[in-house]
mmCIF file of C-alpha atoms in Angstrom:
data_model
loop_
_atom_site.group_PDB
_atom_site.id
_atom_site.type_symbol
_atom_site.label_atom_id
_atom_site.label_comp_id
_atom_site.label_asym_id
_atom_site.label_seq_id
_atom_site.Cartn_x
_atom_site.Cartn_y
_atom_site.Cartn_z
ATOM 1 C CA MET A 18 63.258 66.943 24.015
ATOM 2 C CA ARG A 19 62.547 63.784 22.310
ATOM 3 C CA SER A 20 59.363 64.462 19.373
ATOM 4 C CA PRO A 21 56.521 62.391 19.758
ATOM 5 C CA GLY A 22 56.438 58.962 18.049
ATOM 6 C CA PRO A 23 54.067 57.735 15.643
ATOM 7 C CA PRO A 24 50.575 56.740 17.611
ATOM 8 C CA ARG A 25 50.461 53.135 18.607
ATOM 9 C CA ARG A 26 48.322 50.656 17.060
ATOM 10 C CA GLY A 27 45.897 48.850 19.275
ATOM 11 C CA ARG A 28 47.389 45.469 19.064
ATOM 12 C CA ARG A 29 44.947 43.686 20.930
ATOM 13 C CA ALA A 30 41.941 45.564 19.890
ATOM 14 C CA PHE A 31 41.668 42.856 16.712
ATOM 15 C CA PRO A 32 41.762 39.601 18.648
ATOM 16 C CA ARG A 33 39.519 40.992 21.312
ATOM 17 C CA ALA A 34 36.815 41.733 18.421
ATOM 18 C CA ALA A 35 37.663 38.446 17.077
ATOM 19 C CA ALA A 36 37.008 36.742 20.044
ATOM 20 C CA LEU A 37 34.140 38.578 20.880
ATOM 21 C CA ALA A 38 32.603 37.632 17.420
ATOM 22 C CA LEU A 39 32.823 33.980 17.778
ATOM 23 C CA VAL A 40 31.136 33.800 21.037
ATOM 24 C CA LEU A 41 28.382 35.895 19.812
ATOM 25 C CA ALA A 42 28.244 33.381 16.951
ATOM 26 C CA GLY A 43 28.132 30.601 19.063
ATOM 27 C CA CYS A 44 25.061 32.083 20.564
ATOM 28 C CA ILE A 45 23.450 32.270 17.479
ATOM 29 C CA GLU A 46 20.249 29.834 17.320
ATOM 30 C CA VAL A 47 20.634 27.487 14.234
ATOM 31 C CA PRO A 48 16.748 26.641 13.270
ATOM 32 C CA PRO A 49 16.932 22.897 12.654
ATOM 33 C CA PRO A 50 16.166 21.809 9.205
ATOM 34 C CA PRO A 51 12.616 21.279 8.379
ATOM 35 C CA PRO A 52 11.222 17.536 8.982
ATOM 36 C CA LYS A 53 11.064 15.708 5.882
ATOM 37 C CA PRO A 54 7.619 15.100 4.336
ATOM 38 C CA PRO A 55 6.413 11.684 4.934
ATOM 39 C CA LEU A 56 5.937 9.163 1.697
ATOM 40 C CA GLU A 57 2.799 9.531 0.170
ATOM 41 C CA PRO A 58 1.409 8.410 -3.140
ATOM 42 C CA LYS A 59 -0.091 11.358 -5.385
ATOM 43 C CA ASP A 60 -2.086 11.076 -8.360
ATOM 44 C CA LEU A 61 -2.839 7.515 -7.986
ATOM 45 C CA LYS A 62 -4.074 5.203 -10.807
ATOM 46 C CA VAL A 63 -5.230 1.577 -10.759
ATOM 47 C CA SER A 64 -7.114 -0.505 -13.391
ATOM 48 C CA GLU A 65 -10.752 -0.458 -13.640
ATOM 49 C CA GLY A 66 -12.495 -2.464 -11.343
ATOM 50 C CA VAL A 67 -9.905 -2.642 -8.720
ATOM 51 C CA GLY A 68 -10.601 -1.199 -5.236
ATOM 52 C CA LEU A 69 -7.909 0.132 -2.902
ATOM 53 C CA GLU A 70 -7.930 -0.682 0.529
ATOM 54 C CA VAL A 71 -6.281 1.904 2.520
ATOM 55 C CA ALA A 72 -7.141 1.262 6.502
ATOM 56 C CA CYS A 73 -6.242 -2.192 7.881
ATOM 57 C CA THR A 74 -7.615 -4.072 10.956
ATOM 58 C CA PRO A 75 -5.051 -5.199 13.276
ATOM 59 C CA THR A 76 -5.454 -8.852 14.301
ATOM 60 C CA GLY A 77 -2.669 -8.886 16.169
ATOM 61 C CA VAL A 78 -0.831 -11.888 14.444
ATOM 62 C CA GLU A 79 1.492 -11.284 11.390
ATOM 63 C CA LEU A 80 0.641 -14.117 8.881
ATOM 64 C CA CYS A 81 2.818 -15.186 6.527
ATOM 65 C CA PHE A 82 2.534 -15.571 2.716
ATOM 66 C CA ASP A 83 -1.045 -13.354 2.637
ATOM 67 C CA ALA A 84 0.580 -10.094 1.457
ATOM 68 C CA ARG A 85 -0.811 -8.467 4.160
ATOM 69 C CA ASP A 86 0.008 -6.357 7.206
ATOM 70 C CA ASN A 87 -2.253 -7.964 9.267
ATOM 71 C CA ASN A 88 -1.068 -5.965 12.478
ATOM 72 C CA CYS A 89 -0.975 -2.741 10.428
ATOM 73 C CA ASN A 90 2.817 -1.582 11.432
ATOM 74 C CA GLY A 91 3.010 -0.646 8.006
ATOM 75 C CA VAL A 92 5.534 -3.801 7.405
ATOM 76 C CA ILE A 93 4.299 -7.025 5.006
ATOM 77 C CA ASP A 94 4.701 -10.022 5.689
ATOM 78 C CA GLU A 95 7.362 -9.368 8.207
ATOM 79 C CA GLY A 96 9.233 -12.183 9.567
ATOM 80 C CA CYS A 97 8.753 -14.827 7.131
ATOM 81 C CA GLY A 98 11.363 -14.653 5.139
ATOM 82 C CA LEU A 99 11.101 -11.608 2.493
ATOM 83 C CA HIS A 100 13.031 -8.318 2.622
ATOM 84 C CA THR A 101 11.130 -5.254 3.725
ATOM 85 C CA GLY A 102 12.307 -1.543 3.007
ATOM 86 C CA ILE A 103 10.652 1.995 2.898
ATOM 87 C CA LEU A 104 9.047 0.747 -0.185
ATOM 88 C CA GLN A 105 7.699 -2.826 -0.894
ATOM 89 C CA PHE A 106 5.158 -4.336 -3.337
ATOM 90 C CA THR A 107 4.449 -8.055 -2.567
ATOM 91 C CA ILE A 108 1.487 -10.133 -3.964
ATOM 92 C CA ALA A 109 0.397 -13.527 -3.173
ATOM 93 C CA TRP A 110 -1.859 -16.238 -4.505
ATOM 94 C CA GLU A 111 -3.258 -19.520 -3.599
ATOM 95 C CA GLU A 112 -3.146 -21.828 -6.935
ATOM 96 C CA PRO A 113 0.321 -23.185 -7.044
ATOM 97 C CA GLU A 114 0.455 -23.715 -10.513
ATOM 98 C CA ALA A 115 -0.448 -20.444 -11.918
ATOM 99 C CA ASP A 116 2.692 -18.363 -12.606
ATOM 100 C CA VAL A 117 2.238 -14.727 -11.486
ATOM 101 C CA ASP A 118 4.502 -12.255 -12.107
ATOM 102 C CA LEU A 119 4.820 -8.958 -10.307
ATOM 103 C CA ASN A 120 6.717 -5.904 -12.445
ATOM 104 C CA VAL A 121 7.337 -2.957 -10.454
ATOM 105 C CA TYR A 122 9.042 -0.242 -13.007
ATOM 106 C CA ASP A 123 11.023 2.499 -11.479
ATOM 107 C CA PRO A 124 10.841 6.134 -12.140
ATOM 108 C CA THR A 125 13.330 5.603 -14.971
ATOM 109 C CA GLY A 126 11.404 2.729 -16.756
ATOM 110 C CA GLU A 127 14.119 0.272 -14.975
ATOM 111 C CA LEU A 128 12.295 -3.202 -13.955
ATOM 112 C CA ALA A 129 13.486 -4.405 -11.071
ATOM 113 C CA ARG A 130 14.928 -7.944 -11.188
ATOM 114 C CA VAL A 131 16.111 -10.842 -8.647
ATOM 115 C CA GLY A 132 18.780 -10.742 -6.651
ATOM 116 C CA GLU A 133 19.869 -7.109 -8.835
ATOM 117 C CA PRO A 134 18.767 -3.888 -7.472
ATOM 118 C CA THR A 135 17.970 -1.241 -10.168
ATOM 119 C CA ALA A 136 19.737 1.923 -10.113
ATOM 120 C CA SER A 137 17.374 3.564 -7.900
ATOM 121 C CA GLY A 138 17.715 0.551 -5.548
ATOM 122 C CA LEU A 139 14.689 -1.956 -6.346
ATOM 123 C CA MET A 140 15.224 -5.330 -5.811
ATOM 124 C CA LYS A 141 12.842 -8.863 -6.316
ATOM 125 C CA ASP A 142 13.747 -11.390 -3.665
ATOM 126 C CA ARG A 143 11.798 -14.317 -5.015
ATOM 127 C CA ASP A 144 10.007 -15.676 -8.470
ATOM 128 C CA CYS A 145 7.294 -18.517 -7.486
ATOM 129 C CA PRO A 146 6.677 -20.905 -8.365
ATOM 130 C CA ARG A 147 10.320 -22.655 -8.986
ATOM 131 C CA ALA A 148 10.419 -25.954 -9.984
ATOM 132 C CA SER A 149 13.182 -26.216 -7.572
ATOM 133 C CA GLY A 150 10.950 -26.031 -4.534
ATOM 134 C CA GLU A 151 12.163 -22.611 -3.462
ATOM 135 C CA CYS A 152 8.437 -21.599 -2.903
ATOM 136 C CA GLN A 153 7.116 -24.880 -1.392
ATOM 137 C CA GLU A 154 3.710 -23.665 -2.829
ATOM 138 C CA GLN A 155 3.408 -20.410 -0.955
ATOM 139 C CA ASN A 156 3.561 -18.614 -3.888
ATOM 140 C CA VAL A 157 4.588 -14.745 -3.351
ATOM 141 C CA GLU A 158 6.795 -12.386 -5.139
ATOM 142 C CA ASN A 159 8.353 -9.181 -3.252
ATOM 143 C CA VAL A 160 10.026 -6.192 -4.493
ATOM 144 C CA PHE A 161 11.788 -3.976 -2.096
ATOM 145 C CA LEU A 162 13.722 -1.127 -1.612
ATOM 146 C CA THR A 163 16.859 -1.868 -0.624
ATOM 147 C CA GLU A 164 18.625 1.160 1.093
ATOM 148 C CA GLY A 165 18.162 5.068 1.681
ATOM 149 C CA GLU A 166 15.635 7.017 0.456
ATOM 150 C CA PRO A 167 13.412 6.379 -2.696
ATOM 151 C CA VAL A 168 13.823 7.733 -5.721
ATOM 152 C CA ARG A 169 11.215 10.874 -6.540
ATOM 153 C CA GLY A 170 9.416 10.273 -9.570
ATOM 154 C CA ARG A 171 6.487 7.927 -11.468
ATOM 155 C CA TYR A 172 6.173 4.169 -10.283
ATOM 156 C CA ARG A 173 4.035 1.579 -11.888
ATOM 157 C CA VAL A 174 3.245 -1.601 -10.052
ATOM 158 C CA VAL A 175 2.216 -4.585 -12.910
ATOM 159 C CA VAL A 176 0.943 -7.856 -11.909
ATOM 160 C CA ARG A 177 0.495 -10.287 -14.430
ATOM 161 C CA LEU A 178 -0.705 -13.922 -15.104
ATOM 162 C CA ASP A 179 1.792 -15.459 -17.150
ATOM 163 C CA LYS A 180 0.669 -19.022 -17.250
ATOM 164 C CA LEU A 181 -2.400 -20.437 -15.954
ATOM 165 C CA ASN A 182 -1.045 -23.941 -16.288
ATOM 166 C CA ASP A 183 -3.386 -26.161 -14.614
ATOM 167 C CA ALA A 184 -4.815 -24.176 -11.977
ATOM 168 C CA THR A 185 -8.449 -22.848 -12.565
ATOM 169 C CA ALA A 186 -9.459 -19.434 -13.635
ATOM 170 C CA PRO A 187 -9.966 -16.846 -12.549
ATOM 171 C CA VAL A 188 -6.967 -16.974 -10.351
ATOM 172 C CA ARG A 189 -7.455 -14.442 -6.924
ATOM 173 C CA VAL A 190 -4.175 -12.369 -6.112
ATOM 174 C CA ARG A 191 -3.773 -9.653 -3.565
ATOM 175 C CA LEU A 192 -1.295 -6.878 -4.283
ATOM 176 C CA SER A 193 -0.255 -5.236 -1.054
ATOM 177 C CA ALA A 194 2.721 -1.603 -1.114
ATOM 178 C CA ARG A 195 4.195 -0.263 1.862
ATOM 179 C CA ILE A 196 5.150 3.540 1.045
ATOM 180 C CA GLY A 197 6.735 4.834 4.208
ATOM 181 C CA GLN A 198 5.204 3.723 7.399
ATOM 182 C CA ARG A 199 1.573 3.064 5.449
ATOM 183 C CA SER A 200 0.706 0.042 3.805
ATOM 184 C CA TYR A 201 -1.908 -0.128 0.963
ATOM 185 C CA SER A 202 -3.755 -3.323 -0.223
ATOM 186 C CA MET A 203 -6.129 -4.358 -3.091
ATOM 187 C CA ALA A 204 -7.481 -7.942 -4.170
ATOM 188 C CA PHE A 205 -8.419 -9.140 -8.310
ATOM 189 C CA ASP A 206 -9.051 -11.868 -10.561
ATOM 190 C CA LEU A 207 -6.505 -12.605 -13.171
ATOM 191 C CA SER A 208 -7.530 -14.975 -16.347
ATOM 192 C CA PRO A 209 -5.740 -15.712 -19.699
ATOM 193 C CA SER A 210 -7.207 -12.670 -21.797
ATOM 194 C CA ALA A 211 -5.974 -9.505 -23.367
ATOM 195 C CA ALA A 212 -8.275 -7.782 -21.243
ATOM 196 C CA THR A 213 -8.100 -9.941 -18.173
ATOM 197 C CA GLU A 214 -4.586 -10.764 -17.873
ATOM 198 C CA GLU A 215 -2.991 -8.322 -15.915
ATOM 199 C CA LYS A 216 -3.546 -5.148 -13.497
ATOM 200 C CA SER A 217 -1.736 -2.104 -12.957
ATOM 201 C CA VAL A 218 -1.310 0.475 -10.042
ATOM 202 C CA GLU A 219 0.704 3.777 -10.657
ATOM 203 C CA PHE A 220 1.504 6.344 -8.384
ATOM 204 C CA THR A 221 4.136 9.687 -7.808
ATOM 205 C CA LEU A 222 6.385 9.847 -4.765
#
């Protein structure tokens, strides 16, 4: 009589168990990632005497070179040859001789420049007025986020009267900012003196 051999191992038990585990894993519902919070400015600080307009009244037509979101869709001066982005800052003023500068500093303190993005992606697309006639007396300066998500941190926007030239003071300037899908706007006067030559806005993302 032959002695019984060692008990057989269940060779097929492991593959079946593995297949069952894969099937069960495929049935597990993985929750989607939470939606990104909307871009909302926090700790907003503006120069004294400057009023911030959050709401807008749609006109149905987007007017160019007025630094306004006329149709309330969150985009400033769209279709007017200006670059737009999820962050956008625009100033406009009527006096063609006055030289007004829009200076936007990202959370690292880097200043947005014409034609060259900062490390965070902010870029200025024009500097008015220009002797070359590029602005054609439509004085607008515009800073925008070239791509991607904005860097979180503290932003500083400074509007400064650099030279009055032959213009008459005060120079009325409108500043608008697009942050996410919402636009904000304000208007103020600039004059050539240390106390009145610039206005600023600061906020945190």
